[in-house]
PDB file of C-alpha atoms in Angstrom:
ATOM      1  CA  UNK G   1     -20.535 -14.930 -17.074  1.00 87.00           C
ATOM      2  CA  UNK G   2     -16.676 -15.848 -16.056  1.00 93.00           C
ATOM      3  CA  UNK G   3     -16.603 -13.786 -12.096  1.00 92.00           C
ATOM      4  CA  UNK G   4     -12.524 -13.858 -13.471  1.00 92.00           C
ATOM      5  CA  UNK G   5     -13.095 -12.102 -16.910  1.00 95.00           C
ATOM      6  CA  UNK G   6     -16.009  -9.768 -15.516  1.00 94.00           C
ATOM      7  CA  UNK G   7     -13.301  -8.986 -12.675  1.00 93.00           C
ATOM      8  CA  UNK G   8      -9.776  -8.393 -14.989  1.00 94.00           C
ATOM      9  CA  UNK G   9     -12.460  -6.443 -17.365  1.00 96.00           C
ATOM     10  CA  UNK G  10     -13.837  -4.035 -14.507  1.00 93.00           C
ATOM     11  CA  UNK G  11     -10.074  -4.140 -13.231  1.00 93.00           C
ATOM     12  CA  UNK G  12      -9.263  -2.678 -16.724  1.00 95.00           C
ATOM     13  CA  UNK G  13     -12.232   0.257 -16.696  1.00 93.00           C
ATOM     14  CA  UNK G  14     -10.900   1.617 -13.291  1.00 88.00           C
ATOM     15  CA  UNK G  15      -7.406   1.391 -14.318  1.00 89.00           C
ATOM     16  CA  UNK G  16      -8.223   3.232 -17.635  1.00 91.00           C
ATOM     17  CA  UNK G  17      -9.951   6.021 -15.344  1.00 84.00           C
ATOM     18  CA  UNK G  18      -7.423   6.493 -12.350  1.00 81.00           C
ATOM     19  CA  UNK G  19      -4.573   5.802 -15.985  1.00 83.00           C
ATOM     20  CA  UNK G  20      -2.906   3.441 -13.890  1.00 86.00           C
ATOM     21  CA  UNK G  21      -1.219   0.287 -15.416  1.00 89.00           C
ATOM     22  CA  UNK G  22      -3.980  -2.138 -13.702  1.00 91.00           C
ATOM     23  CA  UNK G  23      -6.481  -2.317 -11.096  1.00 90.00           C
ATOM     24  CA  UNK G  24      -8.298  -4.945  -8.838  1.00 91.00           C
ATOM     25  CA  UNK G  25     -11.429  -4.595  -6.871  1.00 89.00           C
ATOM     26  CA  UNK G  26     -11.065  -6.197  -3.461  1.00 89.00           C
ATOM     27  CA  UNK G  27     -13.452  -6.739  -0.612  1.00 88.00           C
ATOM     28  CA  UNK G  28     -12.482  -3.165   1.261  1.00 85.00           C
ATOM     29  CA  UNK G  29      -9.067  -1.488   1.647  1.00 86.00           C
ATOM     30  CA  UNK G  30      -8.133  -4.120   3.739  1.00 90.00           C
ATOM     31  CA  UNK G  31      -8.165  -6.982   1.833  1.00 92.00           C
ATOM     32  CA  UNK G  32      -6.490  -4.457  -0.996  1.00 92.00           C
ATOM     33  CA  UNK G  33      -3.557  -3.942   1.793  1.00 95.00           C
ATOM     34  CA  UNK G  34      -3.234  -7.436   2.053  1.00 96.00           C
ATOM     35  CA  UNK G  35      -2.948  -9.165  -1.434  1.00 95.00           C
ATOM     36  CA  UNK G  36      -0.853  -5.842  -2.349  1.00 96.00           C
ATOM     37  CA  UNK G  37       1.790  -7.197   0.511  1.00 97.00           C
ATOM     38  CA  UNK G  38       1.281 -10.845  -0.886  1.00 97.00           C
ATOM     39  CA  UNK G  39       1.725  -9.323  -4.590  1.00 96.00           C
ATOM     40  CA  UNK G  40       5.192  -7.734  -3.652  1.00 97.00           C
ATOM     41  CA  UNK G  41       6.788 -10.701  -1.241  1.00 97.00           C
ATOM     42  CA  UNK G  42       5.552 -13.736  -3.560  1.00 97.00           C
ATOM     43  CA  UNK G  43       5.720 -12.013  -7.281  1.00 94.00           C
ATOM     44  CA  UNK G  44       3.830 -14.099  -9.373  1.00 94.00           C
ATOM     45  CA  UNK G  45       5.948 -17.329  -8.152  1.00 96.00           C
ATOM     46  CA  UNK G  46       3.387 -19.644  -7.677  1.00 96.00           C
ATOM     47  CA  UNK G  47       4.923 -21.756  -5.287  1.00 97.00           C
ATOM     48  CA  UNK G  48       5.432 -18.453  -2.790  1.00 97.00           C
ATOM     49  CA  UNK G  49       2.020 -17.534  -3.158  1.00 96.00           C
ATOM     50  CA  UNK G  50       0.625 -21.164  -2.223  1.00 97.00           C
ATOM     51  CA  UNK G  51       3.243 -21.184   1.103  1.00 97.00           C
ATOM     52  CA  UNK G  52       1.541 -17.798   2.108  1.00 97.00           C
ATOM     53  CA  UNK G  53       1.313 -16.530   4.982  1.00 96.00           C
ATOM     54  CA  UNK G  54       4.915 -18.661   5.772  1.00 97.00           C
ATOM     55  CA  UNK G  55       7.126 -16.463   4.473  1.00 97.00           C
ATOM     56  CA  UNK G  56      10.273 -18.635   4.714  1.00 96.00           C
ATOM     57  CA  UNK G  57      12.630 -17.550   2.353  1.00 95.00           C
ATOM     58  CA  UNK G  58      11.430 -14.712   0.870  1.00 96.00           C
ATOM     59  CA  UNK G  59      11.759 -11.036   1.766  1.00 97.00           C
ATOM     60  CA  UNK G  60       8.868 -10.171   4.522  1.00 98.00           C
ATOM     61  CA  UNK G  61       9.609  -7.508   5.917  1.00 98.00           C
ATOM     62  CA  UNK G  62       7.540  -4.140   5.172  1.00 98.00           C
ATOM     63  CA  UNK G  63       8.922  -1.033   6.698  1.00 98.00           C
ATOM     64  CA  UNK G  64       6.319   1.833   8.499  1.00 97.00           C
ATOM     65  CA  UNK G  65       7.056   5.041   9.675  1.00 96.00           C
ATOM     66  CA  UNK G  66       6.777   4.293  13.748  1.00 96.00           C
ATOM     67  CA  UNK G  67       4.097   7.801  13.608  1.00 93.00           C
ATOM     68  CA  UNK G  68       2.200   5.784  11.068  1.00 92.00           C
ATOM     69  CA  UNK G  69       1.174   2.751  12.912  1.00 91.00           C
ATOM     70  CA  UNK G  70      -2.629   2.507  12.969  1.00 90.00           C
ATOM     71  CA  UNK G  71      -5.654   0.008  13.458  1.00 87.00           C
ATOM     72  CA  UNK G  72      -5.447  -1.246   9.698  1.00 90.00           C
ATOM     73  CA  UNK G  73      -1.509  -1.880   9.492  1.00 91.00           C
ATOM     74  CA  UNK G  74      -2.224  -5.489  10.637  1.00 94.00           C
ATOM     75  CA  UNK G  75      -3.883  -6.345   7.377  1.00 94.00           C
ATOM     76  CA  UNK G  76      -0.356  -6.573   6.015  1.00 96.00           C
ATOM     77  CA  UNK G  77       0.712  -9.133   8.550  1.00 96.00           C
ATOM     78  CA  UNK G  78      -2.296 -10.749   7.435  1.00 96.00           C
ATOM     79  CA  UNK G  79       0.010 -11.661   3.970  1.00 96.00           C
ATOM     80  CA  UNK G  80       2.798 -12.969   6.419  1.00 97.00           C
ATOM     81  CA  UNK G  81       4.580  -9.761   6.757  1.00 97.00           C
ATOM     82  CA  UNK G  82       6.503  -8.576   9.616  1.00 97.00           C
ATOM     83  CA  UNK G  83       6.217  -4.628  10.392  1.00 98.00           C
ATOM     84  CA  UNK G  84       9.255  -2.773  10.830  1.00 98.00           C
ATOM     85  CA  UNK G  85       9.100   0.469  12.397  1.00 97.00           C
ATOM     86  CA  UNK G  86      11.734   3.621  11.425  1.00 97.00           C
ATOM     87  CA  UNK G  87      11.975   6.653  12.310  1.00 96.00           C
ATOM     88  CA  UNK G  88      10.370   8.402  15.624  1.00 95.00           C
ATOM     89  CA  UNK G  89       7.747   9.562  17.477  1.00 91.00           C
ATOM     90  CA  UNK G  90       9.311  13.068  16.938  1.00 92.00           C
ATOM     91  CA  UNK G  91      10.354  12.927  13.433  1.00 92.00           C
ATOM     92  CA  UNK G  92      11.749  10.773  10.352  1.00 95.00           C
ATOM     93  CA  UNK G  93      14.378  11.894   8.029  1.00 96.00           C
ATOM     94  CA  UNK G  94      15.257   9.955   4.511  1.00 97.00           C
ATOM     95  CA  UNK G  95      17.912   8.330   6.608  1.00 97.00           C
ATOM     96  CA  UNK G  96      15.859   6.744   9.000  1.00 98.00           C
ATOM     97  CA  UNK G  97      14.304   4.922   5.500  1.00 98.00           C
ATOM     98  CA  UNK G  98      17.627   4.665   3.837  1.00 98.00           C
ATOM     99  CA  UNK G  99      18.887   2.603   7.260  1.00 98.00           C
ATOM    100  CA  UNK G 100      15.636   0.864   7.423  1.00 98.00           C
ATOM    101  CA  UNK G 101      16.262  -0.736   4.053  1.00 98.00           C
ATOM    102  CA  UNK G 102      17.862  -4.284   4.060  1.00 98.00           C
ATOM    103  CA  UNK G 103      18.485  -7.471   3.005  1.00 97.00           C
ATOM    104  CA  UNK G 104      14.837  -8.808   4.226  1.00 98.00           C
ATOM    105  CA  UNK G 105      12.671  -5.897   3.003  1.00 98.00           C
ATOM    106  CA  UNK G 106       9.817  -6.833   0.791  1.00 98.00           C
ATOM    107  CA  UNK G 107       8.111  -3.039   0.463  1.00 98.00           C
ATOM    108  CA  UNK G 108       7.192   0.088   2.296  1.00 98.00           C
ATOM    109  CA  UNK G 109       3.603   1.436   3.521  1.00 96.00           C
ATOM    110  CA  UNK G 110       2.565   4.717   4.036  1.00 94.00           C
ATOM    111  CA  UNK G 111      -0.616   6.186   5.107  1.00 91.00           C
ATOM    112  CA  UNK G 112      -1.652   8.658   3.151  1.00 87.00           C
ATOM    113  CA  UNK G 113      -3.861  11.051   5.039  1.00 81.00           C
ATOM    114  CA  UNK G 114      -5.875  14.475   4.485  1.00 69.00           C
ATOM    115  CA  UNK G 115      -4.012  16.554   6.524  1.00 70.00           C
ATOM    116  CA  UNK G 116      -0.407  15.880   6.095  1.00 75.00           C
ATOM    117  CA  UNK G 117       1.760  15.904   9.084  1.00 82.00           C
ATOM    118  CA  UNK G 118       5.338  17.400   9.286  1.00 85.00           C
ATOM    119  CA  UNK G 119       6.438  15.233  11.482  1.00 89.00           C
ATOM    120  CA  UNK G 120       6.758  12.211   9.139  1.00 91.00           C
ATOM    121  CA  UNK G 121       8.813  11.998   5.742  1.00 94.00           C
ATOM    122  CA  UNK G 122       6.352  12.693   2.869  1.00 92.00           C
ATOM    123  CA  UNK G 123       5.130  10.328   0.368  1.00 91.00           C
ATOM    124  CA  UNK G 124       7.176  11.716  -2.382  1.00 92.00           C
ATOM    125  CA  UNK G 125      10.276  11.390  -0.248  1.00 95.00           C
ATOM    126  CA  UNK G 126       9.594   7.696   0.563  1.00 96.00           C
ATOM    127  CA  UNK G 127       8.627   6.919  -2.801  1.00 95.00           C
ATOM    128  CA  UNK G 128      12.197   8.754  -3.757  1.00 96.00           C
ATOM    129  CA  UNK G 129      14.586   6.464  -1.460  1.00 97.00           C
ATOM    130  CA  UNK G 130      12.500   3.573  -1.732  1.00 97.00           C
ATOM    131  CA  UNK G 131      12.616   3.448  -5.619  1.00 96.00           C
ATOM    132  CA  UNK G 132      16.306   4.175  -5.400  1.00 97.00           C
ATOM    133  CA  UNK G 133      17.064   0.557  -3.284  1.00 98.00           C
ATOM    134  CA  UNK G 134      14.766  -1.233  -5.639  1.00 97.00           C
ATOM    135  CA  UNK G 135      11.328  -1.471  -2.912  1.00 98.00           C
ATOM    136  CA  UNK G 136       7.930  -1.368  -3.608  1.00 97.00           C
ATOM    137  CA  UNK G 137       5.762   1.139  -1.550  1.00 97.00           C
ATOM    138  CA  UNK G 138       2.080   0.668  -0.999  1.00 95.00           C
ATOM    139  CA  UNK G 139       0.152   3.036   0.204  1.00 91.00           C
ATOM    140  CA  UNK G 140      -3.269   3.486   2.128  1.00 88.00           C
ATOM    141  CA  UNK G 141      -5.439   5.676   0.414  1.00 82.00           C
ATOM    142  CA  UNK G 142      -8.842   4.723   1.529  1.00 77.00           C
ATOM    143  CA  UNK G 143     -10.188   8.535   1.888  1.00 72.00           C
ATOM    144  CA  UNK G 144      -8.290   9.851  -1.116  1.00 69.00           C
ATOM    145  CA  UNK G 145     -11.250   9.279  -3.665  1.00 65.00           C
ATOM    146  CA  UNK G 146     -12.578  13.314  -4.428  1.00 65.00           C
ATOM    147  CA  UNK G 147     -11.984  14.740  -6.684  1.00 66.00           C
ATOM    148  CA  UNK G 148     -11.546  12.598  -9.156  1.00 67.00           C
ATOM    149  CA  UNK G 149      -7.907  14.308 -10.570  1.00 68.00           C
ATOM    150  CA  UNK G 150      -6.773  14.081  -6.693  1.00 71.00           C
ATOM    151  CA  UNK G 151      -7.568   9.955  -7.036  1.00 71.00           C
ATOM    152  CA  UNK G 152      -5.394   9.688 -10.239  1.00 73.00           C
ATOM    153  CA  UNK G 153      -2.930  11.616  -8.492  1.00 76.00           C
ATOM    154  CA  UNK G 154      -2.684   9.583  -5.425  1.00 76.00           C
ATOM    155  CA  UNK G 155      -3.339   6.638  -7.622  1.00 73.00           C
ATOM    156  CA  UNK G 156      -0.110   6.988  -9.422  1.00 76.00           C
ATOM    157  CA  UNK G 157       2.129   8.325  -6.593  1.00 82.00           C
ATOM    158  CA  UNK G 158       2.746   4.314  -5.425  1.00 87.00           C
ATOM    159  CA  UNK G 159       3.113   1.086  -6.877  1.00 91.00           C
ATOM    160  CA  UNK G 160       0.458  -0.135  -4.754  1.00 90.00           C
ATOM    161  CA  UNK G 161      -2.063   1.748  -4.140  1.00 87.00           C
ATOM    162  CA  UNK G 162      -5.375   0.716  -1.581  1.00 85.00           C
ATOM    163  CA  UNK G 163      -8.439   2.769  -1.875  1.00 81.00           C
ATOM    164  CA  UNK G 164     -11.737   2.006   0.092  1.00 80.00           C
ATOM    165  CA  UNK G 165     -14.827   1.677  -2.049  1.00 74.00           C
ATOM    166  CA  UNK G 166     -16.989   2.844   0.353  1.00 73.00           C
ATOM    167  CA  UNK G 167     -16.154   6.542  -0.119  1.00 72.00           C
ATOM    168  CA  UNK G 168     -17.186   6.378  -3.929  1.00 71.00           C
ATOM    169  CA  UNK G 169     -20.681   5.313  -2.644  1.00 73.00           C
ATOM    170  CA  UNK G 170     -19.819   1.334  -3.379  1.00 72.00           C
ATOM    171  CA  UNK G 171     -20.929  -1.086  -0.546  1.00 72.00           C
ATOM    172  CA  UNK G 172     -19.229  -0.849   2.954  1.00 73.00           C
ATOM    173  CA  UNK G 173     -16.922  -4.117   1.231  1.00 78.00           C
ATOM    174  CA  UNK G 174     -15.612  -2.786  -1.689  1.00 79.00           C
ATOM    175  CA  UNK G 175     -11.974  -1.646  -2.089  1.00 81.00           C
ATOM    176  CA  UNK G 176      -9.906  -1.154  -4.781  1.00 76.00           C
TER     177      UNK G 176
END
């Protein structure tokens, strides 16, 4: 069997499940975070993708919430990206995003967690200002898997979206 056409064809199943547009098993949420900040700073130009991780001149710069910086944001500099932190460690407002935004900004990531925190600007509202200057956001999602209407919800609050395969019962390397 073609390891491509079995993987667009299981690609195709999840998507169909979470009714997303596509989907692409990875090995773990990691490597998902990674190609996802490839996908949205090289496009499908195949000369940017071959330069990767030397971003020069493209947009590489993916903005974080400076509350949201964890262990697994460095799998985006993995891509060649260069973290950009807004807001606080006492708050963010849309504006913090809205100044954030420029010329060199590829996407935005956001950590979606269980319990959300009112110190940082919600999904929705990132998604919101984001969408409105034309930027990608990708998302880490690895524990948002149960139930299954709460995946297709977080699945389709992104463009990106990273899950970890692990909490569906997969292997400990499987992310989607």
């Amino acid at each position: 069997i073609s390891l491509i056409e079995l993987q667009e064809k299981a690609g195709r199943v999840i998507a169909d499940l979470a009714n997303v547009p596509a989907a692409f098993i990875t090995s773990g949420a990691g490597s998902a975070l990674t190609l996802a900040t490839a996908a949205i700073m090289a496009g499908d130009d195949t000369n940017k993708i071959q330069q990767l991780p030397d971003t020069t001149g493209m947009k590489n710069e993916i903005l974080i919430q400076k509350r949201q910086r964890y262990w697994y944001d460095r799998c985006l500099e993995l891509a060649g990206a260069r973290l950009v932190e807004f807001g606080s460690n006492e708050s963010t407002t849309r504006s913090d995003l809205e100044n954030a935004i420029g010329p060199n900004t590829a996407g935005v990531t956001y950590l979606v967690e269980v319990n959300s925190n009112p110190l940082i600007l919600p999904l929705k509202d990132v998604v919101d200002v984001a969408h409105q200057a034309g930027v990608p956001v990708i998302t880490d999602s690895t524990l948002q898997n149960y139930p299954l209407n709460y995946f297709r919800e977080i699945a389709q609050a992104a463009d990106l979206v990273c899950f970890g395969g692990k909490y569906f019962g997969a292997p400990q390397s499987t992310g989607l």
